[in-house]
Amino acid sequence: MRGVAILTEGRSGSNWLGSLTNATGLMGRSEEWLDPAYLRFDPRTYDDLEKAVIEKASTDNGRFAIKLFPRHLAWCKEKFGKDFLFEIRRKHGLEFILLERRDRIQQAISFYRARMSGMWTSRHEGKVNPRSVPYSFADISQAYFQIDRSYAFWRSYLQLAGLDCRQFVYEDLQQDPRPYLEAVADYMGVQVPEDTANSRFTIQRDSLTEEWIVRFREDAAAKGAIEGIGEMAVPRTLDNIARFALKRPLIRKRF
């Protein structure tokens, strides 16, 4: 089998690009398959995980696509003691795509609003209306630094493993995503359909986003990067309560 691993972080345009490749029916099914919530299955062993992920991520022509954030690899390592990508590339042909977003402030604002509202795409209902989420310089700052750490992680991961990748920037693809589709299709050994412009997702950016960008820049000019310095406070989540009881490391990331 042959597939692609899209290495990125949330709010990078990966849902939109994935919807375009998925719509072809030839380039795998790109999604966060290392998240049990998407997998809809809680694997007990690594072999169970790998089998389920490949099945979910594959199209009938034997091509697969998996979108990963650094936390997905961390989860797999903690649960099974395995580097998922290392295991997969030993058994299958695997191309790496590094997808970034140039405007990190806009990405951080989008990340924070999605996390607090639960509305990660235009197709999600969410917990609350994204416009009702309160502005928070501290939380957006933390999201900003986390996003940058995630991209740095992927670059270091690829360099340490001696792996090549194809690199794309979301803003460069907004007007014409075809270079991305052509790169995936080239590796998959399939043709890109003529009609590739339609996606089931719509842009979630709104006037509030633009207002927050101005406000965040003003706050950053007045306060500096103080909210991004040091370790984050440990979130009070059910997962962390269970980890504390089991004397396992607590998760500090909020996003």
Short mmCIF file of C-alpha atoms in Angstrom, two decimals:
data_model
loop_
_atom_site.label_atom_id
_atom_site.label_comp_id
_atom_site.label_asym_id
_atom_site.label_seq_id
_atom_site.Cartn_x
_atom_site.Cartn_y
_atom_site.Cartn_z
CA MET A 1 0.00 0.00 0.00
CA ARG A 2 0.99 3.60 -0.47
CA GLY A 3 -0.05 6.69 1.46
CA VAL A 4 0.67 10.18 2.72
CA ALA A 5 1.12 11.53 6.23
CA ILE A 6 0.10 15.17 6.54
CA LEU A 7 2.18 16.66 9.37
CA THR A 8 0.62 19.83 10.70
CA GLU A 9 -1.25 21.49 13.58
CA GLY A 10 -4.86 22.54 14.03
CA ARG A 11 -6.37 25.37 11.96
CA SER A 12 -3.82 25.04 9.16
CA GLY A 13 -6.31 24.45 6.34
CA SER A 14 -5.84 20.69 6.60
CA ASN A 15 -9.60 20.01 6.79
CA TRP A 16 -10.23 21.97 3.62
CA LEU A 17 -7.36 20.38 1.67
CA GLY A 18 -8.29 16.94 3.00
CA SER A 19 -11.87 17.39 1.82
CA LEU A 20 -10.56 18.04 -1.70
CA THR A 21 -8.35 14.94 -1.84
CA ASN A 22 -11.02 12.84 -0.14
CA ALA A 23 -13.61 13.89 -2.72
CA THR A 24 -11.58 12.24 -5.50
CA GLY A 25 -12.11 8.80 -3.99
CA LEU A 26 -8.57 7.94 -5.08
CA MET A 27 -6.23 9.59 -2.56
CA GLY A 28 -7.15 7.95 0.72
CA ARG A 29 -9.37 9.44 3.41
CA SER A 30 -7.48 12.17 5.23
CA GLU A 31 -8.49 12.63 8.87
CA GLU A 32 -7.09 12.57 12.42
CA TRP A 33 -7.20 8.80 12.58
CA LEU A 34 -4.88 8.62 15.59
CA ASP A 35 -7.58 10.30 17.65
CA PRO A 36 -9.98 7.65 19.05
CA ALA A 37 -12.81 10.20 18.76
CA TYR A 38 -12.41 10.15 14.97
CA LEU A 39 -11.48 6.49 14.82
CA ARG A 40 -14.60 5.67 16.89
CA PHE A 41 -12.68 2.82 18.41
CA ASP A 42 -10.53 2.48 21.52
CA PRO A 43 -7.74 0.07 20.51
CA ARG A 44 -6.31 -2.20 23.18
CA THR A 45 -3.11 -3.06 21.30
CA TYR A 46 -0.88 -1.28 18.80
CA ASP A 47 -1.71 -3.85 16.12
CA ASP A 48 -5.41 -3.13 16.62
CA LEU A 49 -4.72 0.59 16.22
CA GLU A 50 -2.65 0.21 13.07
CA LYS A 51 -5.17 -2.09 11.44
CA ALA A 52 -8.08 0.22 12.22
CA VAL A 53 -6.24 3.35 11.06
CA ILE A 54 -5.18 1.85 7.74
CA GLU A 55 -8.71 0.57 7.10
CA LYS A 56 -10.30 3.93 7.89
CA ALA A 57 -7.69 5.94 5.98
CA SER A 58 -7.74 3.87 2.77
CA THR A 59 -9.70 4.12 -0.44
CA ASP A 60 -10.54 1.08 -2.55
CA ASN A 61 -7.43 1.53 -4.72
CA GLY A 62 -5.08 0.82 -1.79
CA ARG A 63 -4.12 4.44 -1.09
CA PHE A 64 -4.30 5.98 2.39
CA ALA A 65 -3.99 9.42 4.00
CA ILE A 66 -3.45 10.28 7.66
CA LYS A 67 -3.39 13.75 9.21
CA LEU A 68 -1.24 14.07 12.32
CA PHE A 69 -0.55 16.66 15.00
CA PRO A 70 2.38 16.12 17.41
CA ARG A 71 -0.04 15.13 20.17
CA HIS A 72 -1.16 12.14 18.10
CA LEU A 73 2.34 10.66 18.07
CA ALA A 74 2.69 11.43 21.79
CA TRP A 75 -0.58 9.61 22.52
CA CYS A 76 0.53 6.54 20.56
CA LYS A 77 3.89 6.47 22.30
CA GLU A 78 2.33 6.80 25.75
CA LYS A 79 -0.34 4.17 25.13
CA PHE A 80 1.62 1.61 23.13
CA GLY A 81 5.29 2.58 23.32
CA LYS A 82 5.44 2.93 19.53
CA ASP A 83 6.27 5.65 17.01
CA PHE A 84 3.32 5.25 14.66
CA LEU A 85 5.01 6.81 11.65
CA PHE A 86 8.15 4.73 12.10
CA GLU A 87 6.08 1.55 12.20
CA ILE A 88 3.98 2.50 9.18
CA ARG A 89 6.88 3.47 6.93
CA ARG A 90 8.55 0.11 7.62
CA LYS A 91 5.56 -1.65 6.07
CA HIS A 92 4.14 0.74 3.48
CA GLY A 93 5.27 3.40 1.05
CA LEU A 94 4.83 6.69 2.88
CA GLU A 95 5.23 10.27 1.66
CA PHE A 96 5.44 13.12 4.17
CA ILE A 97 3.73 16.46 3.65
CA LEU A 98 4.48 19.37 5.98
CA LEU A 99 1.57 21.80 5.97
CA GLU A 100 1.98 25.16 7.71
CA ARG A 101 0.12 28.43 7.98
CA ARG A 102 2.08 31.64 7.53
CA ASP A 103 -0.18 33.89 9.63
CA ARG A 104 0.40 32.39 13.08
CA ILE A 105 -1.63 35.02 14.92
CA GLN A 106 -4.70 34.33 12.82
CA GLN A 107 -4.13 30.61 13.26
CA ALA A 108 -3.82 31.01 17.04
CA ILE A 109 -7.04 33.02 17.23
CA SER A 110 -8.84 30.45 15.10
CA PHE A 111 -7.37 27.66 17.25
CA TYR A 112 -8.52 29.29 20.49
CA ARG A 113 -12.05 30.03 19.24
CA ALA A 114 -12.47 26.50 17.89
CA ARG A 115 -11.18 24.95 21.10
CA MET A 116 -13.50 26.98 23.30
CA SER A 117 -16.58 26.66 21.07
CA GLY A 118 -16.04 23.07 19.94
CA MET A 119 -16.67 24.20 16.36
CA TRP A 120 -13.57 22.96 14.53
CA THR A 121 -15.10 23.16 11.04
CA SER A 122 -18.09 24.82 9.42
CA ARG A 123 -19.80 21.42 9.55
CA HIS A 124 -19.50 21.05 13.34
CA GLU A 125 -22.37 22.22 15.53
CA GLY A 126 -20.09 23.15 18.43
CA LYS A 127 -20.83 23.65 22.13
CA VAL A 128 -21.43 27.40 21.84
CA ASN A 129 -21.53 30.03 19.12
CA PRO A 130 -17.90 30.96 18.27
CA ARG A 131 -18.85 34.64 18.44
CA SER A 132 -19.75 34.22 22.11
CA VAL A 133 -16.24 33.04 23.06
CA PRO A 134 -14.54 35.77 25.14
CA TYR A 135 -11.26 37.29 23.99
CA SER A 136 -8.24 36.11 25.99
CA PHE A 137 -4.76 37.46 25.34
CA ALA A 138 -3.28 34.75 27.59
CA ASP A 139 -4.99 31.83 25.86
CA ILE A 140 -4.31 33.10 22.35
CA SER A 141 -0.66 33.65 23.32
CA GLN A 142 -0.42 30.07 24.56
CA ALA A 143 -2.01 28.79 21.35
CA TYR A 144 0.46 30.90 19.33
CA PHE A 145 3.48 29.38 21.05
CA GLN A 146 2.05 25.86 20.91
CA ILE A 147 1.51 26.13 17.16
CA ASP A 148 5.09 27.23 16.64
CA ARG A 149 6.38 24.39 18.83
CA SER A 150 4.34 21.92 16.81
CA TYR A 151 5.88 23.02 13.51
CA ALA A 152 9.34 22.95 15.09
CA PHE A 153 8.64 19.42 16.31
CA TRP A 154 7.79 18.20 12.83
CA ARG A 155 10.90 19.76 11.31
CA SER A 156 13.10 18.19 13.98
CA TYR A 157 11.34 14.83 13.63
CA LEU A 158 11.94 14.73 9.89
CA GLN A 159 15.54 15.92 10.19
CA LEU A 160 16.43 13.42 12.91
CA ALA A 161 14.94 10.55 10.92
CA GLY A 162 16.57 11.73 7.69
CA LEU A 163 13.22 11.98 5.93
CA ASP A 164 12.30 14.19 3.00
CA CYS A 165 8.97 15.95 2.79
CA ARG A 166 6.93 18.15 0.51
CA GLN A 167 6.19 21.52 2.09
CA PHE A 168 3.09 23.64 1.59
CA VAL A 169 1.80 26.86 3.12
CA TYR A 170 -1.95 27.31 3.48
CA GLU A 171 -2.00 30.92 2.27
CA ASP A 172 -0.22 29.93 -0.97
CA LEU A 173 -2.95 27.40 -1.74
CA GLN A 174 -6.04 29.47 -0.94
CA GLN A 175 -6.51 30.76 -4.48
CA ASP A 176 -5.41 27.54 -6.17
CA PRO A 177 -5.09 24.27 -4.20
CA ARG A 178 -4.20 22.31 -7.31
CA PRO A 179 -0.41 22.11 -6.55
CA TYR A 180 -1.26 20.29 -3.32
CA LEU A 181 -3.61 17.86 -5.05
CA GLU A 182 -1.08 17.26 -7.82
CA ALA A 183 1.66 16.45 -5.29
CA VAL A 184 -0.54 13.93 -3.49
CA ALA A 185 -1.78 12.44 -6.76
CA ASP A 186 1.76 12.16 -8.13
CA TYR A 187 2.90 10.10 -5.18
CA MET A 188 -0.29 8.04 -5.13
CA GLY A 189 0.06 7.31 -8.84
CA VAL A 190 -3.41 8.62 -9.72
CA GLN A 191 -4.83 11.42 -11.86
CA VAL A 192 -6.23 14.66 -10.45
CA PRO A 193 -9.85 15.09 -11.60
CA GLU A 194 -10.56 18.26 -13.57
CA ASP A 195 -13.12 19.55 -11.05
CA THR A 196 -11.28 19.90 -7.75
CA ALA A 197 -12.47 23.30 -6.53
CA ASN A 198 -15.51 22.24 -4.50
CA SER A 199 -15.24 21.56 -0.78
CA ARG A 200 -17.90 20.82 1.82
CA PHE A 201 -16.11 23.23 4.18
CA THR A 202 -16.42 27.01 4.22
CA ILE A 203 -14.03 29.59 5.67
CA GLN A 204 -14.85 30.35 9.31
CA ARG A 205 -12.92 33.62 9.49
CA ASP A 206 -15.23 36.57 10.25
CA SER A 207 -15.17 40.22 11.31
CA LEU A 208 -14.52 39.20 14.93
CA THR A 209 -11.32 37.48 13.83
CA GLU A 210 -10.11 40.71 12.23
CA GLU A 211 -11.01 42.69 15.38
CA TRP A 212 -9.12 40.24 17.57
CA ILE A 213 -6.03 40.37 15.35
CA VAL A 214 -5.81 44.14 15.91
CA ARG A 215 -6.51 43.75 19.63
CA PHE A 216 -3.95 40.98 20.04
CA ARG A 217 -1.23 42.96 18.27
CA GLU A 218 -1.97 45.94 20.51
CA ASP A 219 -1.82 43.75 23.63
CA ALA A 220 1.42 42.14 22.46
CA ALA A 221 2.95 45.58 21.88
CA ALA A 222 1.90 46.68 25.37
CA LYS A 223 2.58 43.48 27.32
CA GLY A 224 5.16 41.60 25.28
CA ALA A 225 5.24 37.80 25.27
CA ILE A 226 4.71 37.40 29.02
CA GLU A 227 1.77 35.00 28.62
CA GLY A 228 3.81 32.63 26.47
CA ILE A 229 6.74 32.34 28.88
CA GLY A 230 7.12 29.29 31.09
CA GLU A 231 5.05 26.16 31.42
CA MET A 232 1.30 26.34 31.10
CA ALA A 233 -0.85 25.71 34.15
CA VAL A 234 -2.20 22.17 34.31
CA PRO A 235 -5.79 22.14 32.97
CA ARG A 236 -8.38 20.67 35.34
CA THR A 237 -9.68 17.93 33.08
CA LEU A 238 -11.07 14.48 33.81
CA ASP A 239 -8.08 13.02 31.99
CA ASN A 240 -5.64 14.85 34.28
CA ILE A 241 -7.58 13.82 37.38
CA ALA A 242 -7.26 10.19 36.28
CA ARG A 243 -3.56 10.69 35.51
CA PHE A 244 -2.98 12.19 38.95
CA ALA A 245 -4.67 9.21 40.60
CA LEU A 246 -2.57 6.79 38.55
CA LYS A 247 0.62 8.83 39.14
CA ARG A 248 1.07 9.41 35.42
CA PRO A 249 2.41 12.63 33.83
CA LEU A 250 -0.17 15.41 33.62
CA ILE A 251 -1.02 17.08 30.31
CA ARG A 252 -0.34 20.82 30.36
CA LYS A 253 -1.54 21.64 26.87
CA ARG A 254 -4.98 23.21 26.72
CA PHE A 255 -5.36 22.91 22.98
#
